[in-house]
Coordinates of C-alpha atoms in Angstrom, one line a residue:
V26 CA -21.7 -26.2 -9.1
R27 CA -24.0 -23.9 -11.4
L28 CA -25.6 -25.3 -14.2
P29 CA -28.2 -23.5 -16.5
L30 CA -31.1 -25.9 -17.0
K31 CA -34.5 -25.7 -18.6
P32 CA -36.7 -26.2 -15.4
V33 CA -38.0 -29.6 -14.3
G34 CA -39.9 -28.5 -11.3
G35 CA -40.3 -26.0 -8.6
E36 CA -37.8 -24.1 -7.2
V37 CA -36.0 -27.1 -5.9
I38 CA -35.2 -30.2 -8.3
K39 CA -33.9 -33.7 -7.5
L40 CA -30.9 -34.7 -9.7
V41 CA -29.9 -38.7 -9.2
D42 CA -26.5 -40.6 -9.9
P43 CA -26.4 -43.6 -11.8
E44 CA -25.7 -45.2 -8.3
G45 CA -29.2 -44.1 -7.5
R46 CA -27.9 -41.5 -5.1
S47 CA -29.8 -38.3 -4.9
F48 CA -29.6 -35.0 -3.4
L49 CA -30.9 -31.6 -4.5
A50 CA -30.5 -28.7 -6.3
Q51 CA -31.8 -25.0 -5.8
R52 CA -33.4 -22.7 -8.7
I53 CA -31.0 -19.6 -8.1
A54 CA -32.0 -17.9 -11.2
S55 CA -34.3 -17.8 -14.6
D56 CA -34.1 -16.0 -17.3
G57 CA -37.4 -17.5 -18.6
Q58 CA -36.2 -20.2 -20.8
Y59 CA -33.5 -21.8 -18.2
G60 CA -32.9 -21.6 -14.8
E61 CA -29.6 -21.3 -12.6
Y62 CA -29.6 -24.3 -10.3
L63 CA -27.1 -24.5 -7.6
F64 CA -26.2 -27.9 -5.9
K65 CA -22.9 -29.7 -4.2
P66 CA -22.1 -33.0 -6.3
P67 CA -21.1 -36.0 -4.7
V68 CA -17.3 -36.8 -5.1
V69 CA -16.4 -36.5 -9.0
P70 CA -13.6 -38.9 -10.6
S71 CA -10.3 -37.2 -11.3
L72 CA -10.1 -36.5 -14.9
G73 CA -13.5 -38.0 -15.2
Y74 CA -17.4 -37.0 -14.8
I75 CA -20.6 -38.2 -13.1
A76 CA -24.2 -38.2 -15.3
L77 CA -27.2 -36.8 -12.7
N78 CA -30.7 -37.0 -14.4
A79 CA -33.1 -34.5 -13.3
T80 CA -36.4 -34.6 -12.2
P81 CA -38.9 -32.5 -9.8
A82 CA -38.1 -33.3 -6.2
G83 CA -41.9 -33.7 -5.7
T84 CA -43.8 -33.2 -2.0
A85 CA -42.4 -35.1 -0.3
P86 CA -38.5 -33.5 1.0
A87 CA -35.6 -35.9 0.1
P88 CA -33.7 -37.3 2.7
Q89 CA -30.8 -34.7 2.2
A90 CA -33.2 -31.3 2.9
V91 CA -34.8 -32.9 6.1
E92 CA -31.2 -33.8 7.2
S93 CA -30.2 -30.1 6.2
P94 CA -28.7 -27.9 9.0
L95 CA -29.4 -24.3 6.9
K96 CA -31.0 -21.6 8.8
V97 CA -31.9 -18.3 7.8
T98 CA -33.2 -15.3 9.3
D99 CA -33.2 -11.4 9.0
R100 CA -29.6 -11.5 10.8
T101 CA -28.3 -14.6 10.9
L102 CA -26.9 -17.3 8.2
E103 CA -26.4 -20.6 10.0
N104 CA -25.1 -24.4 8.9
D105 CA -23.7 -27.3 10.0
L106 CA -20.1 -25.9 10.4
C107 CA -20.2 -22.0 11.4
L108 CA -22.8 -19.6 12.5
V109 CA -22.7 -16.4 11.5
E110 CA -24.7 -13.1 12.8
I111 CA -24.8 -9.5 10.9
G112 CA -25.5 -6.6 12.4
D113 CA -27.6 -3.6 11.8
R114 CA -25.1 -2.2 9.2
G115 CA -24.7 -5.1 7.5
E116 CA -21.2 -6.0 9.3
L117 CA -20.1 -9.1 10.8
V118 CA -20.5 -9.5 14.1
R119 CA -20.5 -13.0 14.8
Y120 CA -18.5 -16.0 12.8
Y121 CA -18.6 -19.1 15.5
D122 CA -17.0 -21.5 13.8
K123 CA -18.4 -24.9 15.1
A124 CA -15.6 -27.3 14.7
A125 CA -13.2 -25.4 16.3
E126 CA -15.3 -24.6 18.8
R127 CA -13.8 -20.8 18.9
E128 CA -15.2 -17.1 17.5
V129 CA -13.6 -15.6 14.8
I130 CA -15.0 -12.0 15.3
D131 CA -14.2 -9.7 17.8
P132 CA -17.3 -8.1 18.8
H133 CA -16.0 -5.0 19.2
E134 CA -14.0 -5.1 15.8
P135 CA -16.8 -6.2 13.6
A136 CA -15.9 -7.4 10.0
N137 CA -17.5 -6.5 6.4
L138 CA -17.0 -2.9 7.9
L139 CA -17.7 -0.5 4.6
Q140 CA -15.3 2.6 5.3
F141 CA -15.2 6.0 3.1
F142 CA -12.0 7.7 3.5
Q143 CA -10.7 11.2 1.3
D144 CA -8.5 9.5 -1.4
G145 CA -5.8 12.1 -1.9
P146 CA -4.6 14.6 -1.3
E147 CA -1.0 13.3 -2.0
G148 CA 0.0 13.7 -5.6
E149 CA -1.0 11.5 -7.3
S150 CA -4.3 9.7 -5.3
A151 CA -5.4 7.4 -8.3
W152 CA -2.3 5.7 -7.9
N153 CA -1.4 5.1 -4.6
V154 CA -2.9 4.7 -1.0
H155 CA -0.7 6.4 1.6
A156 CA 0.0 5.3 5.3
T157 CA -2.0 8.8 6.1
F158 CA -5.5 7.7 5.0
E159 CA -7.3 6.0 8.0
G160 CA -7.0 9.3 9.1
R161 CA -9.5 11.0 6.4
E162 CA -12.1 8.9 7.1
Y163 CA -15.5 9.7 6.0
P164 CA -18.5 9.0 8.1
S165 CA -21.0 6.1 6.5
D166 CA -24.2 7.0 8.2
G167 CA -26.7 6.2 5.3
E168 CA -29.9 4.9 4.8
C169 CA -29.1 1.1 5.2
R170 CA -31.5 -1.9 4.4
I171 CA -31.3 -5.9 5.3
G172 CA -33.6 -8.5 4.4
M173 CA -33.8 -12.2 3.1
K174 CA -32.5 -13.6 -0.3
E175 CA -32.5 -17.0 -1.0
Q176 CA -33.4 -19.6 1.5
G177 CA -33.1 -23.2 0.4
P178 CA -31.8 -26.7 0.6
V179 CA -28.4 -25.6 -0.8
R180 CA -27.7 -22.1 0.1
V181 CA -28.9 -19.4 1.9
S182 CA -28.4 -15.7 1.5
L183 CA -28.7 -12.1 2.8
V184 CA -29.0 -8.8 1.1
V185 CA -27.9 -5.8 2.4
E186 CA -28.2 -2.1 0.8
H187 CA -26.0 0.9 1.5
Q188 CA -26.3 4.2 0.5
F189 CA -23.4 7.0 0.4
R190 CA -24.3 10.2 -0.8
D191 CA -25.2 9.6 -4.0
S192 CA -23.8 5.8 -5.0
R193 CA -25.4 2.6 -3.6
I194 CA -24.0 -0.7 -2.5
V195 CA -25.6 -4.0 -2.7
Q196 CA -24.2 -7.0 -1.0
E197 CA -25.3 -10.5 -1.1
I198 CA -24.4 -12.4 2.0
R199 CA -24.1 -16.1 1.3
L200 CA -23.5 -19.0 3.2
C201 CA -23.7 -22.6 1.4
R202 CA -24.3 -26.1 2.8
G203 CA -21.1 -27.7 4.0
E204 CA -18.9 -24.6 3.4
R205 CA -17.1 -22.8 6.0
R206 CA -16.6 -20.1 3.4
L207 CA -18.6 -17.4 3.5
D208 CA -19.3 -15.1 0.1
F209 CA -19.4 -11.6 -0.2
H210 CA -21.1 -10.9 -3.5
T211 CA -21.0 -6.8 -3.9
R212 CA -22.4 -4.6 -6.6
V213 CA -21.6 -0.8 -6.2
E214 CA -22.8 2.1 -8.1
W215 CA -20.3 5.0 -7.6
H216 CA -20.8 8.4 -8.0
E217 CA -18.3 9.5 -6.1
R218 CA -14.6 11.5 -7.0
Q219 CA -11.8 11.3 -4.6
V220 CA -13.4 9.0 -2.2
L221 CA -11.9 5.4 -1.3
L222 CA -13.9 2.3 -0.5
K223 CA -12.6 -0.4 2.1
A224 CA -14.1 -3.3 3.3
A225 CA -12.4 -4.2 6.7
F226 CA -12.3 -7.7 8.2
P227 CA -10.6 -7.7 11.3
V228 CA -10.2 -11.4 12.5
R229 CA -9.0 -12.9 16.0
I230 CA -6.1 -14.8 14.6
L231 CA -2.7 -14.0 16.3
A232 CA 0.0 -13.8 13.4
D233 CA 3.3 -11.7 12.3
S234 CA 2.2 -11.9 8.4
A235 CA -0.7 -13.1 6.7
T236 CA -1.2 -13.9 2.7
Y237 CA -3.3 -11.8 0.9
E238 CA -4.6 -12.7 -3.2
V239 CA -4.3 -10.4 -5.9
Q240 CA -5.1 -10.8 -9.2
F241 CA -2.2 -12.8 -10.6
G242 CA -0.6 -14.2 -7.4
A243 CA -0.1 -13.6 -3.8
L244 CA 1.5 -11.4 -1.5
H245 CA 2.8 -11.6 2.3
R246 CA 2.5 -8.5 4.5
S247 CA 3.1 -7.8 8.0
T248 CA 0.2 -7.4 10.4
H249 CA 1.9 -4.9 12.8
W250 CA 3.1 -1.6 12.4
N251 CA 6.1 -1.7 15.2
T252 CA 9.3 -1.4 13.0
S253 CA 10.2 -0.3 9.6

């Protein structure tokens, strides 16, 4: 939950429910008068609500903070469910699922790999991506900088800044406590013409088809090219 709230303490505050259970909220943004706090509440009743009291976290960490498995370095993100490693170009070189005890990413095929292709020249380049586009890839050897962004009890994150020609791409790679999902928040300042930008995410999963979300639904697509 993201909650706008007048600051009642430092970067981390404590929320208490009517039953006396407490947990931490992490400030992720501030505009002076209000701060935006991120937290994971206990179970909320269906079609209902819970009331929470916000107080300063104090000098002594809450029990939840002591047990927090969130860790971050300039190349890794980790919680109780997964371990993530980032390469020198911001690519995802490892995602280890602790519960399944398996590697999701092939070390020879990194994910979150930013790729740049010539868009066209097959007539209607603004509308269609033709099957031949992969043969027209541009090198992506511009400057890349990586650093820690957040280090808290609720979420940790890295920020990756890419430079491609005259364009700038900034990614925040975020991992929350108790979540398997890894979020990529990407902002692009684009100054190119007839260039296609793609983020590739190959994974070590054997399946004949995959489901892809689009704006208003989902599509089933084949994962192979060996039939018409």
